[in-house]
Each structure stands twice: as C-alpha cells, then as structure tokens.
mmCIF file of C-alpha atoms in Angstrom:
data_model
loop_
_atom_site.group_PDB
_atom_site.id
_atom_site.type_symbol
_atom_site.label_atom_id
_atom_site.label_comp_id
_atom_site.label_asym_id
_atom_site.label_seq_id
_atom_site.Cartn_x
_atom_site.Cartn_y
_atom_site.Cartn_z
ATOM 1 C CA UNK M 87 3.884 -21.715 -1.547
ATOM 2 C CA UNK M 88 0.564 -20.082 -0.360
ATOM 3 C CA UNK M 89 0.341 -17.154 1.903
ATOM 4 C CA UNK M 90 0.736 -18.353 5.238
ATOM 5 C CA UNK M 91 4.003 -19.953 4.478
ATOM 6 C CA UNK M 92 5.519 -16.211 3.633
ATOM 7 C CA UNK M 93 3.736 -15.055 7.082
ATOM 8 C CA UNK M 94 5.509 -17.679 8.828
ATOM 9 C CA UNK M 95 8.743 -16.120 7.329
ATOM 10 C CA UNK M 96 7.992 -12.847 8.276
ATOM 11 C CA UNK M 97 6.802 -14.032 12.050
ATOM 12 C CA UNK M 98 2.994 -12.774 11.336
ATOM 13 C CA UNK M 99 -0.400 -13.133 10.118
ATOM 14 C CA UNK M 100 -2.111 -11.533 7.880
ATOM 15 C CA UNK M 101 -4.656 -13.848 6.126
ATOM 16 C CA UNK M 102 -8.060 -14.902 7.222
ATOM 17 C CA UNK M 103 -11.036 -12.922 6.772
ATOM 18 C CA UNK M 104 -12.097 -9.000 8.361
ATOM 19 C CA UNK M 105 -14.357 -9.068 11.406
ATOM 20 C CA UNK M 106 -17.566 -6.694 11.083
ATOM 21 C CA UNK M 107 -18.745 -4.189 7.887
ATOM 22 C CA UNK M 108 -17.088 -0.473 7.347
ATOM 23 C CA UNK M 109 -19.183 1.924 8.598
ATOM 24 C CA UNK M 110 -19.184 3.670 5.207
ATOM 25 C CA UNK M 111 -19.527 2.443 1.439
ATOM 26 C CA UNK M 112 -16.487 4.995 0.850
ATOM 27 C CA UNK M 113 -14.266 2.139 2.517
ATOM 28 C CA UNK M 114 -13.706 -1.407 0.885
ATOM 29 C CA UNK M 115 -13.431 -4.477 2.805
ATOM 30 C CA UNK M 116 -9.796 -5.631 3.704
ATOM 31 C CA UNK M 117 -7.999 -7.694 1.117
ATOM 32 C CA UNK M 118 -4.084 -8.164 1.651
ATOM 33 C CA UNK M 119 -2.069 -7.871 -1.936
ATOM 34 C CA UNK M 120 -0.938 -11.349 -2.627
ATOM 35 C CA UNK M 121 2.901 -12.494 -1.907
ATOM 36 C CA UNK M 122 3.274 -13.804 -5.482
ATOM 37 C CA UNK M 123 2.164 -10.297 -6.675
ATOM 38 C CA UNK M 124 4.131 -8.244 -4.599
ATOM 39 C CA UNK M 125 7.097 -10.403 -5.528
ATOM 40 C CA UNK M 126 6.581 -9.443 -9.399
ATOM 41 C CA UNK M 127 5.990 -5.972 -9.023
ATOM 42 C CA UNK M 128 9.480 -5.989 -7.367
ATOM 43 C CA UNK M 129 11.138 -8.119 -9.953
ATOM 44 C CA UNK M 130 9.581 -4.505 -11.722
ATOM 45 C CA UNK M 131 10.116 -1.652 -9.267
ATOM 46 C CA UNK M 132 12.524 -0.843 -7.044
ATOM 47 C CA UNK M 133 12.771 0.850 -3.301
ATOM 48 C CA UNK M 134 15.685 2.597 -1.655
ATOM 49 C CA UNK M 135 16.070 2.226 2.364
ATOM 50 C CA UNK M 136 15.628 5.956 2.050
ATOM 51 C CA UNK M 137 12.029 5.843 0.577
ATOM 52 C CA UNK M 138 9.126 6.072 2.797
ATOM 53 C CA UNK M 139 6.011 4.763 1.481
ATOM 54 C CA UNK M 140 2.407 5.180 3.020
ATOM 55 C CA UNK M 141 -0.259 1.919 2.406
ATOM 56 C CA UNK M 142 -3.731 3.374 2.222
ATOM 57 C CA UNK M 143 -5.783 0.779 3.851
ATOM 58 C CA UNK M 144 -3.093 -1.435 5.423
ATOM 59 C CA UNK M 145 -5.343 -3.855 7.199
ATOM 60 C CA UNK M 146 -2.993 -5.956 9.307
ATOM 61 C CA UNK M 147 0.066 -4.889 7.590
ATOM 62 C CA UNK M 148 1.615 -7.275 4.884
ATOM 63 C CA UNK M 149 2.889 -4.823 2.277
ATOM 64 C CA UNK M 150 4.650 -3.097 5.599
ATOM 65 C CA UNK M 151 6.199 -5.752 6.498
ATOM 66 C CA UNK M 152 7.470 -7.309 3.529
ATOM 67 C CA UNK M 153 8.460 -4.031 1.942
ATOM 68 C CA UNK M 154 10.902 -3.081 5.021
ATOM 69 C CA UNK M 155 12.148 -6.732 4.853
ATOM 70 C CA UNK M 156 12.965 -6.316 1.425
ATOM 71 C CA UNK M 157 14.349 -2.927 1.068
ATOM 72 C CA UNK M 158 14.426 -1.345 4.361
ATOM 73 C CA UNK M 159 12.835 1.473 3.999
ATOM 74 C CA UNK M 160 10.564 3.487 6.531
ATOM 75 C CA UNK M 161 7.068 2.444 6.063
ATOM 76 C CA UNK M 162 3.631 3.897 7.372
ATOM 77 C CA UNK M 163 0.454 2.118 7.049
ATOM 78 C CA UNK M 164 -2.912 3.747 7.701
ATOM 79 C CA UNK M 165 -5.651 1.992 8.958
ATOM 80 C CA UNK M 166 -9.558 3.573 9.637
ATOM 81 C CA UNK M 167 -10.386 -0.218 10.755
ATOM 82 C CA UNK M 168 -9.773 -0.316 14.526
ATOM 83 C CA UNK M 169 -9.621 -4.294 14.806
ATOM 84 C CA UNK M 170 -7.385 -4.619 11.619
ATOM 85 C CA UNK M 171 -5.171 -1.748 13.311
ATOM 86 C CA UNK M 172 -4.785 -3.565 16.359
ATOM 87 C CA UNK M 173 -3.708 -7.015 14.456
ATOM 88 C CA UNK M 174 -1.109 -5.129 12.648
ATOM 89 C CA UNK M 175 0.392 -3.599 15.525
ATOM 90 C CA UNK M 176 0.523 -7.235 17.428
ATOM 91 C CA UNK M 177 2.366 -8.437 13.709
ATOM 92 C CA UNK M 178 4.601 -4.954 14.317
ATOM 93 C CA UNK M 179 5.905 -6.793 18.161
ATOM 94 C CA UNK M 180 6.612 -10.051 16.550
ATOM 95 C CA UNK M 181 8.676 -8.684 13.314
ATOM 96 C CA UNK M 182 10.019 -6.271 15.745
ATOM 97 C CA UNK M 183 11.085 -9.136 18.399
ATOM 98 C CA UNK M 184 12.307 -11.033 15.075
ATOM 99 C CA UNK M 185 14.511 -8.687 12.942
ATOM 100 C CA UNK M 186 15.011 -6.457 15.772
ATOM 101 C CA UNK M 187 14.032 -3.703 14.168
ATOM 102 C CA UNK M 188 14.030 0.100 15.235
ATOM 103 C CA UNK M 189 10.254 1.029 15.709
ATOM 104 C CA UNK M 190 10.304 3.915 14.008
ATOM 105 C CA UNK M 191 11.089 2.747 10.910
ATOM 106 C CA UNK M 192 7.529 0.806 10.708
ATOM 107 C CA UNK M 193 4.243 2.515 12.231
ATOM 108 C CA UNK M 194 0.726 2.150 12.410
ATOM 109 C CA UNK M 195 -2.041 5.132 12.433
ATOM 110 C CA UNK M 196 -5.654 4.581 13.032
ATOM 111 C CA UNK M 197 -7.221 7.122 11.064
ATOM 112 C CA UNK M 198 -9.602 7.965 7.974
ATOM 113 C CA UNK M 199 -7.252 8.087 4.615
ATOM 114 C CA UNK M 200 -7.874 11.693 3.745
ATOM 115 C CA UNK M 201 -7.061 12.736 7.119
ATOM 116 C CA UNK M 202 -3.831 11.802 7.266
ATOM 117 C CA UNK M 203 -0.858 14.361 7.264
ATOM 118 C CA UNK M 204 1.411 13.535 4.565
ATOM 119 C CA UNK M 205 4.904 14.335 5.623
ATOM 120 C CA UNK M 206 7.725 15.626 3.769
ATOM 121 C CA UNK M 207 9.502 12.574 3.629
ATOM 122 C CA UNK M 208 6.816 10.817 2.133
ATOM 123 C CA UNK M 209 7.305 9.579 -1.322
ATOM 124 C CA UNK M 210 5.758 6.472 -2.681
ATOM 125 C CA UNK M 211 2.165 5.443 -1.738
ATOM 126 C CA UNK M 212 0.680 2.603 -2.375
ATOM 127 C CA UNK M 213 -3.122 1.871 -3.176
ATOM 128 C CA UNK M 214 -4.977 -2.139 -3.415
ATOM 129 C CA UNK M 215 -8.739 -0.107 -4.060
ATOM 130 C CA UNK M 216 -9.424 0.491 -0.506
ATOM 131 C CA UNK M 217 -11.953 3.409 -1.120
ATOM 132 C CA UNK M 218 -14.158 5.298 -3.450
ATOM 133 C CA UNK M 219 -12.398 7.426 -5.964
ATOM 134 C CA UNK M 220 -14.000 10.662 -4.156
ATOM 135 C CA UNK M 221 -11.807 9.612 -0.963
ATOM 136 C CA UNK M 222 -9.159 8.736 -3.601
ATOM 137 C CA UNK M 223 -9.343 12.485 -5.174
ATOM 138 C CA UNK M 224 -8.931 13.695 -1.154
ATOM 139 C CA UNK M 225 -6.033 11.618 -0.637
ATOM 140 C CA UNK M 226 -4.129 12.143 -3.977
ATOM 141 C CA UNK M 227 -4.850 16.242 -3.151
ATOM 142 C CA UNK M 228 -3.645 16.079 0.044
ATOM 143 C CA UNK M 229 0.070 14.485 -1.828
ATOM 144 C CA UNK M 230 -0.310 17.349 -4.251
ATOM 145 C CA UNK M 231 -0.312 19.831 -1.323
ATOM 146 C CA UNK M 232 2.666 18.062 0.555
ATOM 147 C CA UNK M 233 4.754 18.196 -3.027
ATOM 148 C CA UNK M 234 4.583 21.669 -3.079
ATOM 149 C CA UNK M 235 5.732 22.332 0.159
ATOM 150 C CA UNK M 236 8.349 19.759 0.271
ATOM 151 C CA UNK M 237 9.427 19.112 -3.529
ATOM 152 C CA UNK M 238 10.622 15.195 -4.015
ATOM 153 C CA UNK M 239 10.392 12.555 -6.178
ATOM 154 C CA UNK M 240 6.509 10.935 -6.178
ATOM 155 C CA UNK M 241 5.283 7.933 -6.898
ATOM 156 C CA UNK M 242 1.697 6.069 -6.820
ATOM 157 C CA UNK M 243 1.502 2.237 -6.706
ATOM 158 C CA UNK M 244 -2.067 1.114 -7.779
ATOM 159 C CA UNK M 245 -2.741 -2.770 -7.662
ATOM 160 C CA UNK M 246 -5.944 -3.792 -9.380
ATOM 161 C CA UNK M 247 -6.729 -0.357 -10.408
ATOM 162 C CA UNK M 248 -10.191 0.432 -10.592
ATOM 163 C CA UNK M 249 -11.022 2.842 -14.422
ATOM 164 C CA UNK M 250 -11.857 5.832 -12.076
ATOM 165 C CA UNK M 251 -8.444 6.050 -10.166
ATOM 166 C CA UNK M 252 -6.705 5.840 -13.641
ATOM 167 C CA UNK M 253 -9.030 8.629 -15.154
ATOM 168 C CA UNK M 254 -8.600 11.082 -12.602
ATOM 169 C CA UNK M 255 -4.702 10.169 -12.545
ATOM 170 C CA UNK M 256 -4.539 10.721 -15.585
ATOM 171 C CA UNK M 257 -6.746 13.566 -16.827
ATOM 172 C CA UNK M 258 -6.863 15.607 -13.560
ATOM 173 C CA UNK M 259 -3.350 15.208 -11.901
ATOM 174 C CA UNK M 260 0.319 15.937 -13.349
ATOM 175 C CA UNK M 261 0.830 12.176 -12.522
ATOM 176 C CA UNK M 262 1.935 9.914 -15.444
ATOM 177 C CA UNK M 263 2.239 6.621 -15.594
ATOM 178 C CA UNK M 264 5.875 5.015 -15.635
ATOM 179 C CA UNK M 265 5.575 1.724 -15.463
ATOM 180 C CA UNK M 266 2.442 -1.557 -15.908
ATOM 181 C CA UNK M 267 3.355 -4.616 -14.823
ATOM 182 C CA UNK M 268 0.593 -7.323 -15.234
ATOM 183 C CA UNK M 269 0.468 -10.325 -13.386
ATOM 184 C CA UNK M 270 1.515 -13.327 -15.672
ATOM 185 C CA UNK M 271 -0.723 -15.876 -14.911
ATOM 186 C CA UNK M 272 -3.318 -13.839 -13.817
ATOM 187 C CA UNK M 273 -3.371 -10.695 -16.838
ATOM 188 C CA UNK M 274 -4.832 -12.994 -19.705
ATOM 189 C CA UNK M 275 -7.775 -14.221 -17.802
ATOM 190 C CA UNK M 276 -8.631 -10.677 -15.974
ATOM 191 C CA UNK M 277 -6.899 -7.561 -16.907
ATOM 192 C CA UNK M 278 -7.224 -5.651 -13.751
ATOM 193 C CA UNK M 279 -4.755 -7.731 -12.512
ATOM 194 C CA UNK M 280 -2.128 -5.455 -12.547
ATOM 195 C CA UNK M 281 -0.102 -2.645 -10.905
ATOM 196 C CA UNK M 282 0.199 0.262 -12.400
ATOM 197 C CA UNK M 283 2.727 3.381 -11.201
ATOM 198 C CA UNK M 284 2.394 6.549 -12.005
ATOM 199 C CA UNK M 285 5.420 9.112 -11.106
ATOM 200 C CA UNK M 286 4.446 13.069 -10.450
ATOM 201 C CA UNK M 287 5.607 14.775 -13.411
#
C-alpha cells in the first residue's frame, strides 16, 4: 500500500513534489518520512498522549498527523516554507473535520527552525535532515536551554541521519543514543536508512 492510500486514511495529502527553491542552502527540500518507515520505528518506539513532540521541517504535515492518530499526543510542526505551511494547515481542517479533534492538540508555525521557542512541555523532536548541521547545532542548543529551565525527559528522533548530526550528538551534547532501528528492506542496500534516538542523559 503506497502513500496516498495512508493519506486517504488520514483525510489528507501529503505527497507530490515542493513548489519553488529555499531561499537558503541551510534548508533542504521537503521530503515526507515514508508510512512504511514511520510504522517500524513505532513497532520500536513508543509515545504517550502526554508527549509533545516538535517536527523540524514539517512540510505539509504527515508525521503530525499520523503521530496524534496513533498516540494522541500534542504535536507541533514547524515550517520556514510558506506554501508547504499553508498545505498543512488545509490537511489540519480536514483531520480536524474527520477525528474531530481539539485544535490545540495539533499546530502549525511558520517560522525559521532555530527561532522557534521551545516550550516546557516539549519533549521529543523529531528530525528527517531538513537543514545544515550549523542550523542543527542552533536548534539542538536552543533544547539544551529549555531542559534547564524546565527539567523533563528528552528525546531526538533522527531519520536518515546525516554523519554530522550524529558527531555533534554525540561528541558535543549530553545526548546518547538509546535506540537504532534500521529499515529492513531498505538497511542492507543503504545504511542511512535508519532512525536513530538519542535520549538527554
């Protein structure tokens, strides 16, 4: 079952290609995680309705919607792509009309990555390589900073890590990684298929 069958389930759309260029090399064209992958990563990894997780470089919005449809937990997904924030906010009235959901458990912000405010509920976060690693250092700072106001339980989701998001993880953060789950019929034939977690220490 491809794609567009799971959007039908979920009443939206999130396929098909991005319309213009990113202003800045920083930012990586939109690329929606895969259904199939999501769906082992959470044969993996669990989420509690009481987790809220922020998706750096949303695009229209899958991983929002299919994580609150799975788990029900609050979900925020950041978006510096104006046209890819407005699709995901037309997918947000259809799931909405749908599952009649309360709004506030799924939202939307149009904004660069490292300018978003990470609130204290925040607590998983959730990266497909949508920037450089120096916008990834800003970002992963800016958790850092929210942690020690607001002490909880972190976690960072990387799909298809790139080697510089696992080196600075790993030799400049207290992150560690908890758990690898590779793809299985994608792993043996490119090993960056993957996800790879890595829990604050």
């Amino acid at each position: 079952m491809n794609d567009s069958y799971f959007d039908g389930i979920l009443h939206i759309k999130t396929t098909g290609e991005q319309k213009g260029f990113n202003a800045s090399l920083h930012y990586n064209r939109y690329e929606p995680t895969p259904y199939h992958a999501l769906d082992e990563l959470f044969d993996h990894y669990e989420l509690d309705k009481s987790d809220h997780v922020v998706d750096f470089g949303c695009g229209k919005g899958r991983l929002n919607f299919y994580i609150h449809h799975l788990f029900r937990a609050t979900v925020t997904g950041i978006e510096m792509n104006e046209w890819l924030y407005r699709e995901a906010l037309e997918n947000k009235k259809r799931y909405e009309r749908k599952f009649l959901v309360q709004p506030a458990r799924i939202r939307f912000i149009c904004c660069l990555a490292e300018n978003y405010k990470i609130l204290p509920d925040d607590n998983r976060f959730y990266f497909f390589n949508p920037f450089s690693v120096q916008i990834f250092m800003k970002v992963v700072q800016n958790i850092l900073c929210s942690v020690e106001e607001a002490y909880r339980e972190t976690d960072i989701i990387l799909y298809y890590p790139s080697q510089d998001y696992i080196y600075f993880l790993e030799d400049h953060t207290p992150f560690e990684k908890k758990l690898e789950v590779p793809l299985t019929l994608l792993y043996k034939h490119n090993p960056y298929e993957k996800f790879v977690v890595y829990r604050l220490a």
